[in-house]
Amino acid sequence: MKIAVLGATGPSGIQLVKEALQRGHDVTAIVRNPDKLTDRHEKLKVVKANIFDPDSLVPHLTGQDAVLSCLGCPPSWFSLWTVTFYTDSAKSIVTALRRADVKRFIFMSAWYTKYNSSDPFMINWVLKPLFLGQSLKNMGEMEDYLETECPDIEYTSVRPPQLTNAETTGASVLHHEGQRVPSDKRVVCCRRDVARFMLDTAESGNFKRKCMAIGSG
Ligand SMILES: NC(=O)c1ccc[n+]([C@@H]2O[C@H](COP(=O)([O-])OP(=O)(O)OC[C@H]3O[C@@H](n4cnc5c(N)ncnc54)[C@H](OP(=O)(O)O)[C@@H]3O)[C@@H](O)[C@H]2O)c1
C-alpha cells in the first residue's frame, strides 16, 4: 500500500514508519522538521509540510491509499486551560484528504476521550482535571467532528491507554469498540502495538468509522 504518515518524528510515528517499511509498504513521512528523521530506506520518502495548511498537505496525500496520523500535542501549562490542536489539525487534514481524493484516515486518540460518570475515580477526578482533561476533551471533539461532519471519510480512531516503549510480544493487540478495553488488570500499550494495529486496520479495511480502544495483549 501507499501510506502517508503524519507525526512520523514522534515516538509512535517512528514505530509506525518502521513497521510499515518492514511490511513492504511505500511510506511518505510528512513532517515539519525532516532533519529529525535520519533513517533512510528505498521505500521511505520524507517530505516537509504544515499540518494546519491543507495546500501544503495535498501534494503529499494525492495518490495515497491511506493516511495514518500519530500527531500529538505535548502537555504544557497552556493545555491545562484549552487544547484545539486535535480539531484544528483534523479539519485541515480532512480538507486536504478531500482535495486529494483520499478516503482512509486512521489516527491516534486515547482511552477516555468522552466523559462517563462510571469511569474510574482517578480518571474523572484526578487525571482529567489536573493533567490531561483538555487534550482528551479535544480528541473527543476531533472524533465527533469526523463522525458528524465527515460522512465521506473512512476514519478509524485508534484509542490507546498509557503508551510504553517496550518491545511488542507479538501477541494479538487487544481491541474493543468503545472508551476502553474491558479488563480486570491494568492495561497499557507499547507503541509498536499501536503501529501494528494501525497497519492491520489499514491493510484489512476493518473498523471504518469506528473508535477502537486498544491495548497490548
Ligand atoms: N503518551 C501516552 O501515554 C499517550 C496515551 C494515549 C494516547 N496518546 C496520544 O498518542 C499520540 C502519540 O503520542 P506519542 O507520545 O507517541 O507522540 P508525541 O510525542 O505526542 O508526538 C507528537 C508528534 O506530533 C508532531 N507534532 C506536534 N505538533 C506538531 C505541529 N504543530 N506540526 C507538525 N507536527 C507536529 C511531532 O512532531 P515534532 O517531532 O516535529 O515535534 C511528533 O511527530 C498523541 O496524540 C498522544 O496524545 C498518548
PDB file of C-alpha atoms and ligand atoms in Angstrom:
ATOM      1  CA  MET A   1       0.000   0.000   0.000  1.00  0.00           C
ATOM      2  CA  LYS A   2       0.940   3.643  -0.346  1.00  0.00           C
ATOM      3  CA  ILE A   3       0.780   5.143   3.126  1.00  0.00           C
ATOM      4  CA  ALA A   4       1.314   8.693   4.350  1.00  0.00           C
ATOM      5  CA  VAL A   5       2.323   9.065   7.998  1.00  0.00           C
ATOM      6  CA  LEU A   6       1.743  12.274   9.955  1.00  0.00           C
ATOM      7  CA  GLY A   7       3.609  12.730  13.243  1.00  0.00           C
ATOM      8  CA  ALA A   8       6.316  10.425  11.885  1.00  0.00           C
ATOM      9  CA  THR A   9       9.008  12.040  14.072  1.00  0.00           C
ATOM     10  CA  GLY A  10       7.215  11.259  17.348  1.00  0.00           C
ATOM     11  CA  PRO A  11       7.842   8.065  19.320  1.00  0.00           C
ATOM     12  CA  SER A  12       4.727   6.326  17.957  1.00  0.00           C
ATOM     13  CA  GLY A  13       5.260   7.660  14.454  1.00  0.00           C
ATOM     14  CA  ILE A  14       8.801   6.272  14.361  1.00  0.00           C
ATOM     15  CA  GLN A  15       7.474   2.807  15.261  1.00  0.00           C
ATOM     16  CA  LEU A  16       4.734   3.125  12.645  1.00  0.00           C
ATOM     17  CA  VAL A  17       7.201   4.025   9.897  1.00  0.00           C
ATOM     18  CA  LYS A  18       9.481   1.095  10.884  1.00  0.00           C
ATOM     19  CA  GLU A  19       6.623  -1.396  10.949  1.00  0.00           C
ATOM     20  CA  ALA A  20       5.197  -0.131   7.639  1.00  0.00           C
ATOM     21  CA  LEU A  21       8.577  -0.447   5.918  1.00  0.00           C
ATOM     22  CA  GLN A  22       9.064  -3.943   7.343  1.00  0.00           C
ATOM     23  CA  ARG A  23       5.690  -4.881   5.839  1.00  0.00           C
ATOM     24  CA  GLY A  24       6.814  -3.598   2.439  1.00  0.00           C
ATOM     25  CA  HIS A  25       4.617  -0.504   2.168  1.00  0.00           C
ATOM     26  CA  ASP A  26       5.600   2.683   0.329  1.00  0.00           C
ATOM     27  CA  VAL A  27       5.781   5.277   3.084  1.00  0.00           C
ATOM     28  CA  THR A  28       5.647   9.054   2.809  1.00  0.00           C
ATOM     29  CA  ALA A  29       6.571  10.613   6.153  1.00  0.00           C
ATOM     30  CA  ILE A  30       5.062  14.096   6.336  1.00  0.00           C
ATOM     31  CA  VAL A  31       6.968  16.094   8.951  1.00  0.00           C
ATOM     32  CA  ARG A  32       7.683  19.669   9.939  1.00  0.00           C
ATOM     33  CA  ASN A  33      11.376  19.018  10.513  1.00  0.00           C
ATOM     34  CA  PRO A  34      12.907  16.452   8.082  1.00  0.00           C
ATOM     35  CA  ASP A  35      16.269  16.571   9.921  1.00  0.00           C
ATOM     36  CA  LYS A  36      14.613  14.638  12.768  1.00  0.00           C
ATOM     37  CA  LEU A  37      14.131  11.539  10.593  1.00  0.00           C
ATOM     38  CA  THR A  38      17.600  10.230   9.918  1.00  0.00           C
ATOM     39  CA  ASP A  39      16.639   6.689   8.834  1.00  0.00           C
ATOM     40  CA  ARG A  40      16.910   6.047   5.115  1.00  0.00           C
ATOM     41  CA  HIS A  41      15.084   3.341   3.135  1.00  0.00           C
ATOM     42  CA  GLU A  42      14.319   2.886  -0.555  1.00  0.00           C
ATOM     43  CA  LYS A  43      10.578   2.845   0.208  1.00  0.00           C
ATOM     44  CA  LEU A  44      10.649   5.859   2.545  1.00  0.00           C
ATOM     45  CA  LYS A  45      10.123   9.400   1.302  1.00  0.00           C
ATOM     46  CA  VAL A  46      10.419  12.231   3.826  1.00  0.00           C
ATOM     47  CA  VAL A  47       8.647  15.488   2.972  1.00  0.00           C
ATOM     48  CA  LYS A  48       8.078  18.733   4.802  1.00  0.00           C
ATOM     49  CA  ALA A  49       4.582  20.191   5.188  1.00  0.00           C
ATOM     50  CA  ASN A  50       2.438  22.233   7.540  1.00  0.00           C
ATOM     51  CA  ILE A  51      -0.366  20.146   9.068  1.00  0.00           C
ATOM     52  CA  PHE A  52      -2.507  23.273   9.532  1.00  0.00           C
ATOM     53  CA  ASP A  53      -2.281  24.239   5.848  1.00  0.00           C
ATOM     54  CA  PRO A  54      -4.245  21.942   3.504  1.00  0.00           C
ATOM     55  CA  ASP A  55      -2.481  23.441   0.468  1.00  0.00           C
ATOM     56  CA  SER A  56       0.851  22.170   1.741  1.00  0.00           C
ATOM     57  CA  LEU A  57      -0.571  18.684   2.506  1.00  0.00           C
ATOM     58  CA  VAL A  58      -2.492  17.988  -0.725  1.00  0.00           C
ATOM     59  CA  PRO A  59       0.508  17.213  -2.985  1.00  0.00           C
ATOM     60  CA  HIS A  60       1.779  14.619  -0.471  1.00  0.00           C
ATOM     61  CA  LEU A  61      -1.633  12.992   0.135  1.00  0.00           C
ATOM     62  CA  THR A  62      -2.525  12.649  -3.542  1.00  0.00           C
ATOM     63  CA  GLY A  63      -2.199   9.030  -4.657  1.00  0.00           C
ATOM     64  CA  GLN A  64      -2.006   7.588  -1.126  1.00  0.00           C
ATOM     65  CA  ASP A  65      -4.166   4.591  -0.161  1.00  0.00           C
ATOM     66  CA  ALA A  66      -4.362   5.691   3.464  1.00  0.00           C
ATOM     67  CA  VAL A  67      -3.217   8.471   5.770  1.00  0.00           C
ATOM     68  CA  LEU A  68      -2.145   7.415   9.265  1.00  0.00           C
ATOM     69  CA  SER A  69      -1.630  10.011  11.979  1.00  0.00           C
ATOM     70  CA  CYS A  70       0.405   9.754  15.180  1.00  0.00           C
ATOM     71  CA  LEU A  71       0.225  13.514  15.744  1.00  0.00           C
ATOM     72  CA  GLY A  72       0.146  14.690  19.320  1.00  0.00           C
ATOM     73  CA  CYS A  73       0.297  17.880  21.288  1.00  0.00           C
ATOM     74  CA  PRO A  74       2.648  17.601  24.273  1.00  0.00           C
ATOM     75  CA  PRO A  75       1.071  18.794  27.545  1.00  0.00           C
ATOM     76  CA  SER A  76       2.000  22.327  28.618  1.00  0.00           C
ATOM     77  CA  TRP A  77       0.702  24.820  31.183  1.00  0.00           C
ATOM     78  CA  PHE A  78      -1.435  26.318  28.420  1.00  0.00           C
ATOM     79  CA  SER A  79      -3.028  22.950  27.722  1.00  0.00           C
ATOM     80  CA  LEU A  80      -4.486  22.939  31.256  1.00  0.00           C
ATOM     81  CA  TRP A  81      -6.941  25.602  30.011  1.00  0.00           C
ATOM     82  CA  THR A  82      -7.596  24.768  26.392  1.00  0.00           C
ATOM     83  CA  VAL A  83      -6.429  22.475  23.587  1.00  0.00           C
ATOM     84  CA  THR A  84      -7.579  22.848  19.980  1.00  0.00           C
ATOM     85  CA  PHE A  85      -4.639  21.046  18.343  1.00  0.00           C
ATOM     86  CA  TYR A  86      -6.590  17.884  17.525  1.00  0.00           C
ATOM     87  CA  THR A  87      -9.637  19.553  15.948  1.00  0.00           C
ATOM     88  CA  ASP A  88      -7.554  22.205  14.174  1.00  0.00           C
ATOM     89  CA  SER A  89      -5.218  19.640  12.622  1.00  0.00           C
ATOM     90  CA  ALA A  90      -8.066  17.203  11.816  1.00  0.00           C
ATOM     91  CA  LYS A  91     -10.031  19.901   9.964  1.00  0.00           C
ATOM     92  CA  SER A  92      -7.003  20.816   7.892  1.00  0.00           C
ATOM     93  CA  ILE A  93      -6.171  17.162   7.165  1.00  0.00           C
ATOM     94  CA  VAL A  94      -9.765  16.361   6.161  1.00  0.00           C
ATOM     95  CA  THR A  95      -9.808  19.359   3.798  1.00  0.00           C
ATOM     96  CA  ALA A  96      -6.596  18.026   2.240  1.00  0.00           C
ATOM     97  CA  LEU A  97      -7.932  14.435   2.106  1.00  0.00           C
ATOM     98  CA  ARG A  98     -10.983  15.646   0.188  1.00  0.00           C
ATOM     99  CA  ARG A  99      -8.933  17.643  -2.265  1.00  0.00           C
ATOM    100  CA  ALA A 100      -6.541  14.722  -2.734  1.00  0.00           C
ATOM    101  CA  ASP A 101      -9.473  12.284  -3.082  1.00  0.00           C
ATOM    102  CA  VAL A 102      -8.219  10.011  -0.273  1.00  0.00           C
ATOM    103  CA  LYS A 103     -10.859   8.490   1.992  1.00  0.00           C
ATOM    104  CA  ARG A 104      -8.986   6.354   4.516  1.00  0.00           C
ATOM    105  CA  PHE A 105      -7.772   8.195   7.626  1.00  0.00           C
ATOM    106  CA  ILE A 106      -6.545   6.321  10.699  1.00  0.00           C
ATOM    107  CA  PHE A 107      -5.443   8.413  13.654  1.00  0.00           C
ATOM    108  CA  MET A 108      -4.348   8.078  17.269  1.00  0.00           C
ATOM    109  CA  SER A 109      -6.582   9.280  20.037  1.00  0.00           C
ATOM    110  CA  ALA A 110      -6.793   7.817  23.586  1.00  0.00           C
ATOM    111  CA  TRP A 111      -8.905   5.924  26.103  1.00  0.00           C
ATOM    112  CA  TYR A 112     -11.485   8.053  27.919  1.00  0.00           C
ATOM    113  CA  THR A 113     -11.973  10.851  25.395  1.00  0.00           C
ATOM    114  CA  LYS A 114     -15.617  11.178  26.448  1.00  0.00           C
ATOM    115  CA  TYR A 115     -16.965  11.885  29.953  1.00  0.00           C
ATOM    116  CA  ASN A 116     -18.682   8.958  31.575  1.00  0.00           C
ATOM    117  CA  SER A 117     -19.707   9.134  35.235  1.00  0.00           C
ATOM    118  CA  SER A 118     -18.963   5.424  35.683  1.00  0.00           C
ATOM    119  CA  ASP A 119     -15.284   5.804  34.651  1.00  0.00           C
ATOM    120  CA  PRO A 120     -12.668   5.289  37.405  1.00  0.00           C
ATOM    121  CA  PHE A 121     -12.307   7.989  40.101  1.00  0.00           C
ATOM    122  CA  MET A 122      -8.664   8.570  39.093  1.00  0.00           C
ATOM    123  CA  ILE A 123      -9.704   9.345  35.520  1.00  0.00           C
ATOM    124  CA  ASN A 124     -12.626  11.690  36.202  1.00  0.00           C
ATOM    125  CA  TRP A 125     -11.317  13.460  39.322  1.00  0.00           C
ATOM    126  CA  VAL A 126      -7.510  13.409  39.058  1.00  0.00           C
ATOM    127  CA  LEU A 127      -6.187  12.785  35.554  1.00  0.00           C
ATOM    128  CA  LYS A 128      -8.758  14.862  33.667  1.00  0.00           C
ATOM    129  CA  PRO A 129      -8.969  17.937  35.953  1.00  0.00           C
ATOM    130  CA  LEU A 130      -5.249  18.075  36.742  1.00  0.00           C
ATOM    131  CA  PHE A 131      -3.399  16.846  33.688  1.00  0.00           C
ATOM    132  CA  LEU A 132      -4.940  15.578  30.500  1.00  0.00           C
ATOM    133  CA  GLY A 133      -8.537  16.813  30.570  1.00  0.00           C
ATOM    134  CA  GLN A 134      -8.321  19.370  27.769  1.00  0.00           C
ATOM    135  CA  SER A 135      -6.298  17.081  25.499  1.00  0.00           C
ATOM    136  CA  LEU A 136      -8.720  14.195  25.971  1.00  0.00           C
ATOM    137  CA  LYS A 137     -11.700  16.533  25.504  1.00  0.00           C
ATOM    138  CA  ASN A 138     -10.263  17.869  22.251  1.00  0.00           C
ATOM    139  CA  MET A 139      -9.516  14.348  20.990  1.00  0.00           C
ATOM    140  CA  GLY A 140     -13.187  13.557  21.671  1.00  0.00           C
ATOM    141  CA  GLU A 141     -14.181  16.695  19.736  1.00  0.00           C
ATOM    142  CA  MET A 142     -11.983  15.518  16.849  1.00  0.00           C
ATOM    143  CA  GLU A 143     -13.790  12.154  16.881  1.00  0.00           C
ATOM    144  CA  ASP A 144     -17.173  13.949  16.974  1.00  0.00           C
ATOM    145  CA  TYR A 145     -16.123  16.121  14.038  1.00  0.00           C
ATOM    146  CA  LEU A 146     -15.222  13.052  11.959  1.00  0.00           C
ATOM    147  CA  GLU A 147     -18.452  11.303  12.908  1.00  0.00           C
ATOM    148  CA  THR A 148     -20.873  14.168  12.326  1.00  0.00           C
ATOM    149  CA  GLU A 149     -19.263  16.361   9.676  1.00  0.00           C
ATOM    150  CA  CYS A 150     -17.257  13.912   7.586  1.00  0.00           C
ATOM    151  CA  PRO A 151     -19.582  11.164   6.311  1.00  0.00           C
ATOM    152  CA  ASP A 152     -17.302  10.805   3.271  1.00  0.00           C
ATOM    153  CA  ILE A 153     -14.178   9.979   5.327  1.00  0.00           C
ATOM    154  CA  GLU A 154     -13.463   6.350   6.261  1.00  0.00           C
ATOM    155  CA  TYR A 155     -11.820   7.122   9.578  1.00  0.00           C
ATOM    156  CA  THR A 156     -10.725   4.884  12.410  1.00  0.00           C
ATOM    157  CA  SER A 157      -9.865   6.423  15.763  1.00  0.00           C
ATOM    158  CA  VAL A 158      -7.269   4.234  17.476  1.00  0.00           C
ATOM    159  CA  ARG A 159      -7.506   4.785  21.226  1.00  0.00           C
ATOM    160  CA  PRO A 160      -4.567   3.515  23.309  1.00  0.00           C
ATOM    161  CA  PRO A 161      -4.202   3.754  27.110  1.00  0.00           C
ATOM    162  CA  GLN A 162      -0.833   4.756  28.599  1.00  0.00           C
ATOM    163  CA  LEU A 163       1.864   4.223  25.961  1.00  0.00           C
ATOM    164  CA  THR A 164       5.188   2.494  26.585  1.00  0.00           C
ATOM    165  CA  ASN A 165       8.343   1.955  24.547  1.00  0.00           C
ATOM    166  CA  ALA A 166       8.508  -1.746  25.411  1.00  0.00           C
ATOM    167  CA  GLU A 167       9.089  -4.308  22.677  1.00  0.00           C
ATOM    168  CA  THR A 168       5.983  -5.952  21.311  1.00  0.00           C
ATOM    169  CA  THR A 169       5.438  -9.537  22.398  1.00  0.00           C
ATOM    170  CA  GLY A 170       3.843 -10.170  19.023  1.00  0.00           C
ATOM    171  CA  ALA A 171       0.590 -11.226  20.676  1.00  0.00           C
ATOM    172  CA  SER A 172      -2.678 -10.024  19.142  1.00  0.00           C
ATOM    173  CA  VAL A 173      -3.416  -6.431  20.055  1.00  0.00           C
ATOM    174  CA  LEU A 174      -6.453  -6.225  22.343  1.00  0.00           C
ATOM    175  CA  HIS A 175      -9.223  -4.135  20.835  1.00  0.00           C
ATOM    176  CA  HIS A 176     -12.741  -3.119  21.733  1.00  0.00           C
ATOM    177  CA  GLU A 177     -15.106  -0.571  20.209  1.00  0.00           C
ATOM    178  CA  GLY A 178     -15.548   1.990  22.963  1.00  0.00           C
ATOM    179  CA  GLN A 179     -13.780   4.095  25.560  1.00  0.00           C
ATOM    180  CA  ARG A 180     -11.532   1.367  26.957  1.00  0.00           C
ATOM    181  CA  VAL A 181     -10.662  -2.321  26.681  1.00  0.00           C
ATOM    182  CA  PRO A 182     -12.593  -4.113  29.433  1.00  0.00           C
ATOM    183  CA  SER A 183     -10.124  -5.873  31.739  1.00  0.00           C
ATOM    184  CA  ASP A 184      -9.621  -6.647  35.419  1.00  0.00           C
ATOM    185  CA  LYS A 185      -5.915  -5.886  35.031  1.00  0.00           C
ATOM    186  CA  ARG A 186      -4.181  -2.589  34.280  1.00  0.00           C
ATOM    187  CA  VAL A 187      -3.766  -2.343  30.511  1.00  0.00           C
ATOM    188  CA  VAL A 188      -1.003  -0.363  28.781  1.00  0.00           C
ATOM    189  CA  CYS A 189       0.034  -0.377  25.140  1.00  0.00           C
ATOM    190  CA  CYS A 190       3.502  -0.363  23.631  1.00  0.00           C
ATOM    191  CA  ARG A 191       3.901   1.979  20.695  1.00  0.00           C
ATOM    192  CA  ARG A 192       4.876  -0.865  18.381  1.00  0.00           C
ATOM    193  CA  ASP A 193       1.492  -2.488  19.080  1.00  0.00           C
ATOM    194  CA  VAL A 194      -0.228   0.782  18.193  1.00  0.00           C
ATOM    195  CA  ALA A 195       1.681   0.689  14.907  1.00  0.00           C
ATOM    196  CA  ARG A 196       0.761  -2.963  14.325  1.00  0.00           C
ATOM    197  CA  PHE A 197      -2.924  -2.252  14.974  1.00  0.00           C
ATOM    198  CA  MET A 198      -2.988   0.838  12.755  1.00  0.00           C
ATOM    199  CA  LEU A 199      -1.378  -1.063   9.884  1.00  0.00           C
ATOM    200  CA  ASP A 200      -3.561  -4.154  10.365  1.00  0.00           C
ATOM    201  CA  THR A 201      -6.547  -1.790  10.182  1.00  0.00           C
ATOM    202  CA  ALA A 202      -5.282  -0.075   7.023  1.00  0.00           C
ATOM    203  CA  GLU A 203      -4.493  -3.394   5.321  1.00  0.00           C
ATOM    204  CA  SER A 204      -7.747  -5.139   6.280  1.00  0.00           C
ATOM    205  CA  GLY A 205     -10.136  -2.229   5.792  1.00  0.00           C
ATOM    206  CA  ASN A 206     -11.703  -3.088   9.159  1.00  0.00           C
ATOM    207  CA  PHE A 207     -13.198  -0.666  11.691  1.00  0.00           C
ATOM    208  CA  LYS A 208     -14.267   2.046   9.257  1.00  0.00           C
ATOM    209  CA  ARG A 209     -15.993   4.961  11.040  1.00  0.00           C
ATOM    210  CA  LYS A 210     -15.330   3.391  14.422  1.00  0.00           C
ATOM    211  CA  CYS A 211     -13.436   4.374  17.591  1.00  0.00           C
ATOM    212  CA  MET A 212     -11.385   1.387  18.760  1.00  0.00           C
ATOM    213  CA  ALA A 213      -9.820   1.186  22.216  1.00  0.00           C
ATOM    214  CA  ILE A 214      -6.694  -0.960  22.115  1.00  0.00           C
ATOM    215  CA  GLY A 215      -4.090  -2.406  24.485  1.00  0.00           C
ATOM    216  CA  SER A 216      -1.090  -4.719  24.416  1.00  0.00           C
ATOM    217  CA  GLY A 217      -2.149  -8.300  24.908  1.00  0.00           C
TER     218      GLY A 217
HETATM  219  N1  LIG B   1       1.751   9.271  25.991  1.00  0.00           N
HETATM  220  C1  LIG B   1       0.750   8.465  26.279  1.00  0.00           C
HETATM  221  O1  LIG B   1       0.774   7.679  27.257  1.00  0.00           O
HETATM  222  C2  LIG B   1      -0.479   8.509  25.397  1.00  0.00           C
HETATM  223  C3  LIG B   1      -1.580   7.719  25.736  1.00  0.00           C
HETATM  224  C4  LIG B   1      -2.672   7.679  24.884  1.00  0.00           C
HETATM  225  C5  LIG B   1      -2.681   8.458  23.721  1.00  0.00           C
HETATM  226  N2  LIG B   1      -1.598   9.248  23.446  1.00  0.00           N
HETATM  227  C6  LIG B   1      -1.642  10.025  22.191  1.00  0.00           C
HETATM  228  O2  LIG B   1      -0.928   9.288  21.213  1.00  0.00           O
HETATM  229  C7  LIG B   1      -0.385  10.197  20.230  1.00  0.00           C
HETATM  230  C8  LIG B   1       1.085   9.881  20.008  1.00  0.00           C
HETATM  231  O3  LIG B   1       1.782  10.044  21.222  1.00  0.00           O
HETATM  232  P1  LIG B   1       3.373   9.898  21.259  1.00  0.00           P
HETATM  233  O4  LIG B   1       3.739  10.110  22.701  1.00  0.00           O
HETATM  234  O5  LIG B   1       3.809   8.676  20.595  1.00  0.00           O
HETATM  235  O6  LIG B   1       3.865  11.077  20.346  1.00  0.00           O
HETATM  236  P2  LIG B   1       4.029  12.639  20.626  1.00  0.00           P
HETATM  237  O7  LIG B   1       5.197  12.919  21.463  1.00  0.00           O
HETATM  238  O8  LIG B   1       2.716  13.201  21.055  1.00  0.00           O
HETATM  239  O9  LIG B   1       4.419  13.034  19.102  1.00  0.00           O
HETATM  240  C9  LIG B   1       3.941  14.127  18.555  1.00  0.00           C
HETATM  241  C10 LIG B   1       4.173  14.105  17.039  1.00  0.00           C
HETATM  242  O10 LIG B   1       3.323  15.118  16.536  1.00  0.00           O
HETATM  243  C11 LIG B   1       4.141  16.054  15.853  1.00  0.00           C
HETATM  244  N3  LIG B   1       3.636  17.421  16.012  1.00  0.00           N
HETATM  245  C12 LIG B   1       3.261  18.036  17.161  1.00  0.00           C
HETATM  246  N4  LIG B   1       2.890  19.301  16.890  1.00  0.00           N
HETATM  247  C13 LIG B   1       3.037  19.464  15.543  1.00  0.00           C
HETATM  248  C14 LIG B   1       2.814  20.543  14.657  1.00  0.00           C
HETATM  249  N5  LIG B   1       2.363  21.724  15.106  1.00  0.00           N
HETATM  250  N6  LIG B   1       3.097  20.359  13.347  1.00  0.00           N
HETATM  251  C15 LIG B   1       3.554  19.171  12.892  1.00  0.00           C
HETATM  252  N7  LIG B   1       3.787  18.109  13.678  1.00  0.00           N
HETATM  253  C16 LIG B   1       3.517  18.266  14.990  1.00  0.00           C
HETATM  254  C17 LIG B   1       5.515  15.958  16.468  1.00  0.00           C
HETATM  255  O11 LIG B   1       6.465  16.499  15.565  1.00  0.00           O
HETATM  256  P3  LIG B   1       7.901  17.046  16.067  1.00  0.00           P
HETATM  257  O12 LIG B   1       8.749  15.804  16.239  1.00  0.00           O
HETATM  258  O13 LIG B   1       8.336  17.931  14.953  1.00  0.00           O
HETATM  259  O14 LIG B   1       7.666  17.760  17.368  1.00  0.00           O
HETATM  260  C18 LIG B   1       5.612  14.444  16.645  1.00  0.00           C
HETATM  261  O15 LIG B   1       5.944  13.838  15.429  1.00  0.00           O
HETATM  262  C19 LIG B   1      -0.669  11.587  20.752  1.00  0.00           C
HETATM  263  O16 LIG B   1      -1.835  12.098  20.141  1.00  0.00           O
HETATM  264  C20 LIG B   1      -0.917  11.356  22.240  1.00  0.00           C
HETATM  265  O17 LIG B   1      -1.752  12.348  22.808  1.00  0.00           O
HETATM  266  C21 LIG B   1      -0.506   9.278  24.235  1.00  0.00           C
END
